[in-house]
Amino acid sequence: TLFYYATSGSDWIRSSGFLSGDNECQWSGIQCNDDGEIEELNFDDNNLKGTLPSELGYLEKLRVLNMDGSANNLIGTIPDSFGDLLDLEIIDLDANSLSGSLPEKIFVLSKLKVLDVDSNNLSGSLSPAIGSLLELKNLQLNNNKFAGTIRSEIQKLVNLGMLDSAILFPQFF
């Protein structure tokens, strides 16, 4: 319920089950594994407003974090605690109003396949540690305020199939 209140759940488009006595695995946008542990948060285009609570980092089995879409307007920073989600495969937060830099801890997520944070207000330089995301297949960083380059580190991402970023190859943008 913390997530509900932090992101203006009363204004969501899809909110069935929240604030009810139902098990959270029955709530709209949440998928759980057979053990009843939350594996997916799917709230794309759901009119989310507010900040991402750091407590999401307690969802130890989370694999998918999907809160993109022009109907959402998340603000603030991406919590450092997301780096504690060691099973995370997908971070999809594009088309929000997130600011600050990408937390360094995100670059330890060895299972991460999708990092899609384009069309926010993210800034700063990207850590050379991005080269440690060896499973990464989709990297979307465009339409932010990142600075610098990471050309040599990106070569380590041999599984990368989708790359959309002016910071990596500025001569093309």
mmCIF file of C-alpha atoms in Angstrom:
data_model
loop_
_atom_site.group_PDB
_atom_site.id
_atom_site.type_symbol
_atom_site.label_atom_id
_atom_site.label_comp_id
_atom_site.label_asym_id
_atom_site.label_seq_id
_atom_site.Cartn_x
_atom_site.Cartn_y
_atom_site.Cartn_z
ATOM 1 C CA THR A 1 0.000 0.000 0.000
ATOM 2 C CA LEU A 2 2.990 2.332 0.415
ATOM 3 C CA PHE A 3 3.487 2.243 -3.356
ATOM 4 C CA TYR A 4 -0.226 3.041 -3.833
ATOM 5 C CA TYR A 5 -0.022 6.168 -1.680
ATOM 6 C CA ALA A 6 3.406 7.287 -2.942
ATOM 7 C CA THR A 7 2.152 7.261 -6.549
ATOM 8 C CA SER A 8 -1.366 8.721 -6.067
ATOM 9 C CA GLY A 9 -3.149 5.385 -6.345
ATOM 10 C CA SER A 10 -6.583 6.980 -6.022
ATOM 11 C CA ASP A 11 -5.951 8.538 -9.462
ATOM 12 C CA TRP A 12 -4.746 5.353 -11.165
ATOM 13 C CA ILE A 13 -6.531 4.014 -14.221
ATOM 14 C CA ARG A 14 -6.184 0.414 -12.989
ATOM 15 C CA SER A 15 -6.177 -0.133 -9.212
ATOM 16 C CA SER A 16 -8.404 -3.128 -8.516
ATOM 17 C CA GLY A 17 -7.538 -4.981 -5.345
ATOM 18 C CA PHE A 18 -5.467 -2.240 -3.750
ATOM 19 C CA LEU A 19 -6.584 -1.273 -0.236
ATOM 20 C CA SER A 20 -8.789 -4.366 -0.094
ATOM 21 C CA GLY A 21 -8.345 -7.471 1.983
ATOM 22 C CA ASP A 22 -7.242 -9.382 -1.112
ATOM 23 C CA ASN A 23 -3.778 -10.892 -1.300
ATOM 24 C CA GLU A 24 -1.408 -8.552 -3.161
ATOM 25 C CA CYS A 25 -0.903 -11.235 -5.800
ATOM 26 C CA GLN A 26 -4.498 -10.540 -6.850
ATOM 27 C CA TRP A 27 -3.990 -6.795 -7.193
ATOM 28 C CA SER A 28 -4.009 -5.129 -10.592
ATOM 29 C CA GLY A 29 -0.512 -4.780 -12.066
ATOM 30 C CA ILE A 30 1.135 -7.322 -9.771
ATOM 31 C CA GLN A 31 2.241 -10.823 -10.703
ATOM 32 C CA CYS A 32 3.632 -13.320 -8.217
ATOM 33 C CA ASN A 33 5.505 -16.582 -8.439
ATOM 34 C CA ASP A 34 4.161 -19.905 -7.121
ATOM 35 C CA ASP A 35 5.502 -19.067 -3.655
ATOM 36 C CA GLY A 36 3.439 -15.862 -3.492
ATOM 37 C CA GLU A 37 6.433 -13.559 -3.932
ATOM 38 C CA ILE A 38 6.022 -10.499 -6.135
ATOM 39 C CA GLU A 39 7.895 -10.950 -9.435
ATOM 40 C CA GLU A 40 6.388 -8.247 -11.622
ATOM 41 C CA LEU A 41 5.120 -4.713 -11.198
ATOM 42 C CA ASN A 42 3.372 -3.692 -14.432
ATOM 43 C CA PHE A 43 1.961 -0.186 -14.182
ATOM 44 C CA ASP A 44 2.608 1.260 -17.626
ATOM 45 C CA ASP A 45 0.284 4.092 -18.671
ATOM 46 C CA ASN A 46 -1.568 3.938 -15.322
ATOM 47 C CA ASN A 47 -1.520 7.607 -14.277
ATOM 48 C CA LEU A 48 1.164 7.112 -11.634
ATOM 49 C CA LYS A 49 2.195 10.406 -10.023
ATOM 50 C CA GLY A 50 4.725 10.923 -7.272
ATOM 51 C CA THR A 51 7.957 9.254 -6.267
ATOM 52 C CA LEU A 52 9.226 5.704 -6.375
ATOM 53 C CA PRO A 53 9.497 4.470 -2.786
ATOM 54 C CA SER A 54 12.866 3.000 -1.824
ATOM 55 C CA GLU A 55 10.973 0.171 -0.126
ATOM 56 C CA LEU A 56 10.438 -1.413 -3.548
ATOM 57 C CA GLY A 57 13.990 -2.641 -3.016
ATOM 58 C CA TYR A 58 12.610 -5.149 -0.480
ATOM 59 C CA LEU A 59 10.872 -7.121 -3.240
ATOM 60 C CA GLU A 60 13.713 -9.637 -3.435
ATOM 61 C CA LYS A 61 12.183 -11.743 -6.234
ATOM 62 C CA LEU A 62 11.199 -8.817 -8.475
ATOM 63 C CA ARG A 63 12.134 -9.496 -12.110
ATOM 64 C CA VAL A 64 10.081 -6.854 -13.955
ATOM 65 C CA LEU A 65 9.640 -3.189 -13.032
ATOM 66 C CA ASN A 66 7.450 -1.594 -15.714
ATOM 67 C CA MET A 67 6.170 1.914 -15.035
ATOM 68 C CA ASP A 68 6.600 3.613 -18.380
ATOM 69 C CA GLY A 69 4.222 5.526 -20.535
ATOM 70 C CA SER A 70 3.054 9.026 -21.174
ATOM 71 C CA ALA A 71 0.094 8.592 -18.792
ATOM 72 C CA ASN A 72 2.551 8.278 -15.877
ATOM 73 C CA ASN A 73 4.420 11.161 -14.286
ATOM 74 C CA LEU A 74 6.858 9.778 -11.756
ATOM 75 C CA ILE A 75 9.203 12.369 -10.262
ATOM 76 C CA GLY A 76 12.270 12.317 -8.050
ATOM 77 C CA THR A 77 15.181 9.950 -8.315
ATOM 78 C CA ILE A 78 15.512 6.263 -9.048
ATOM 79 C CA PRO A 79 16.088 4.736 -5.601
ATOM 80 C CA ASP A 80 19.500 3.217 -4.853
ATOM 81 C CA SER A 81 17.608 0.258 -3.389
ATOM 82 C CA PHE A 82 16.772 -0.916 -6.925
ATOM 83 C CA GLY A 83 20.360 -2.189 -6.976
ATOM 84 C CA ASP A 84 19.345 -4.687 -4.265
ATOM 85 C CA LEU A 85 16.886 -6.387 -6.652
ATOM 86 C CA LEU A 86 19.329 -9.023 -7.834
ATOM 87 C CA ASP A 87 16.733 -10.936 -9.904
ATOM 88 C CA LEU A 88 15.682 -7.813 -11.820
ATOM 89 C CA GLU A 89 15.652 -8.341 -15.591
ATOM 90 C CA ILE A 90 13.637 -5.352 -16.795
ATOM 91 C CA ILE A 91 13.670 -1.726 -15.672
ATOM 92 C CA ASP A 92 11.235 0.195 -17.859
ATOM 93 C CA LEU A 93 10.698 3.730 -16.576
ATOM 94 C CA ASP A 94 10.673 5.739 -19.794
ATOM 95 C CA ALA A 95 8.400 8.735 -20.418
ATOM 96 C CA ASN A 96 8.254 9.956 -16.822
ATOM 97 C CA SER A 97 9.863 12.977 -15.140
ATOM 98 C CA LEU A 98 12.561 11.208 -13.140
ATOM 99 C CA SER A 99 15.659 13.242 -12.308
ATOM 100 C CA GLY A 100 19.127 12.770 -10.858
ATOM 101 C CA SER A 101 21.606 10.172 -12.011
ATOM 102 C CA LEU A 102 21.335 6.443 -12.516
ATOM 103 C CA PRO A 103 22.244 4.815 -9.200
ATOM 104 C CA GLU A 104 25.649 3.144 -9.293
ATOM 105 C CA LYS A 105 24.118 0.062 -7.655
ATOM 106 C CA ILE A 106 22.037 -0.639 -10.776
ATOM 107 C CA PHE A 107 25.213 -1.682 -12.567
ATOM 108 C CA VAL A 108 25.581 -4.775 -10.339
ATOM 109 C CA LEU A 109 22.320 -6.291 -11.610
ATOM 110 C CA SER A 110 23.850 -9.213 -13.479
ATOM 111 C CA LYS A 111 20.482 -10.464 -14.829
ATOM 112 C CA LEU A 112 19.363 -7.092 -16.234
ATOM 113 C CA LYS A 113 18.280 -7.414 -19.883
ATOM 114 C CA VAL A 114 16.367 -4.141 -20.380
ATOM 115 C CA LEU A 115 17.292 -0.698 -19.070
ATOM 116 C CA ASP A 116 14.776 1.702 -20.595
ATOM 117 C CA VAL A 117 14.841 5.130 -18.977
ATOM 118 C CA ASP A 118 14.549 7.373 -22.020
ATOM 119 C CA SER A 119 12.457 10.552 -21.994
ATOM 120 C CA ASN A 120 13.046 11.588 -18.388
ATOM 121 C CA ASN A 121 15.178 14.335 -16.845
ATOM 122 C CA LEU A 122 18.067 12.097 -15.809
ATOM 123 C CA SER A 123 21.497 13.698 -15.751
ATOM 124 C CA GLY A 124 25.126 13.198 -14.842
ATOM 125 C CA SER A 125 27.619 10.907 -16.441
ATOM 126 C CA LEU A 126 27.136 7.199 -16.902
ATOM 127 C CA SER A 127 29.349 4.975 -14.847
ATOM 128 C CA PRO A 128 31.931 2.861 -16.659
ATOM 129 C CA ALA A 129 30.355 0.036 -14.636
ATOM 130 C CA ILE A 130 27.618 -0.082 -17.273
ATOM 131 C CA GLY A 131 30.008 -2.458 -19.047
ATOM 132 C CA SER A 132 29.300 -5.060 -16.352
ATOM 133 C CA LEU A 133 25.668 -5.520 -17.496
ATOM 134 C CA LEU A 134 26.631 -8.445 -19.696
ATOM 135 C CA GLU A 135 23.052 -9.732 -20.161
ATOM 136 C CA LEU A 136 21.776 -6.334 -21.342
ATOM 137 C CA LYS A 137 19.881 -6.564 -24.649
ATOM 138 C CA ASN A 138 18.003 -3.253 -24.702
ATOM 139 C CA LEU A 139 19.498 0.069 -23.561
ATOM 140 C CA GLN A 140 17.466 3.247 -24.024
ATOM 141 C CA LEU A 141 18.859 6.442 -22.519
ATOM 142 C CA ASN A 142 17.894 9.101 -25.072
ATOM 143 C CA ASN A 143 15.979 12.295 -24.281
ATOM 144 C CA ASN A 144 17.712 12.835 -20.946
ATOM 145 C CA LYS A 145 20.495 15.179 -19.862
ATOM 146 C CA PHE A 146 23.379 12.721 -19.571
ATOM 147 C CA ALA A 147 26.896 13.987 -20.250
ATOM 148 C CA GLY A 148 30.100 12.328 -21.363
ATOM 149 C CA THR A 149 30.739 9.185 -23.332
ATOM 150 C CA ILE A 150 31.163 5.484 -22.564
ATOM 151 C CA ARG A 151 32.311 4.140 -25.902
ATOM 152 C CA SER A 152 34.813 1.532 -24.678
ATOM 153 C CA GLU A 153 32.536 0.121 -21.953
ATOM 154 C CA ILE A 154 29.637 -0.389 -24.347
ATOM 155 C CA GLN A 155 31.763 -2.809 -26.377
ATOM 156 C CA LYS A 156 31.554 -5.290 -23.503
ATOM 157 C CA LEU A 157 27.782 -5.577 -23.938
ATOM 158 C CA VAL A 158 27.875 -8.326 -26.540
ATOM 159 C CA ASN A 159 24.145 -9.169 -26.181
ATOM 160 C CA LEU A 160 23.025 -5.606 -26.835
ATOM 161 C CA GLY A 161 20.545 -5.520 -29.701
ATOM 162 C CA MET A 162 18.711 -2.235 -29.027
ATOM 163 C CA LEU A 163 20.703 0.906 -28.347
ATOM 164 C CA ASP A 164 19.142 4.337 -28.325
ATOM 165 C CA SER A 165 21.320 7.015 -26.810
ATOM 166 C CA ALA A 166 22.953 10.223 -27.946
ATOM 167 C CA ILE A 167 25.572 9.958 -25.192
ATOM 168 C CA LEU A 168 27.156 6.837 -26.618
ATOM 169 C CA PHE A 169 27.556 7.998 -30.183
ATOM 170 C CA PRO A 170 27.026 11.778 -30.202
ATOM 171 C CA GLN A 171 28.231 12.154 -33.772
ATOM 172 C CA PHE A 172 25.043 10.416 -34.940
ATOM 173 C CA PHE A 173 22.603 12.701 -33.100
#
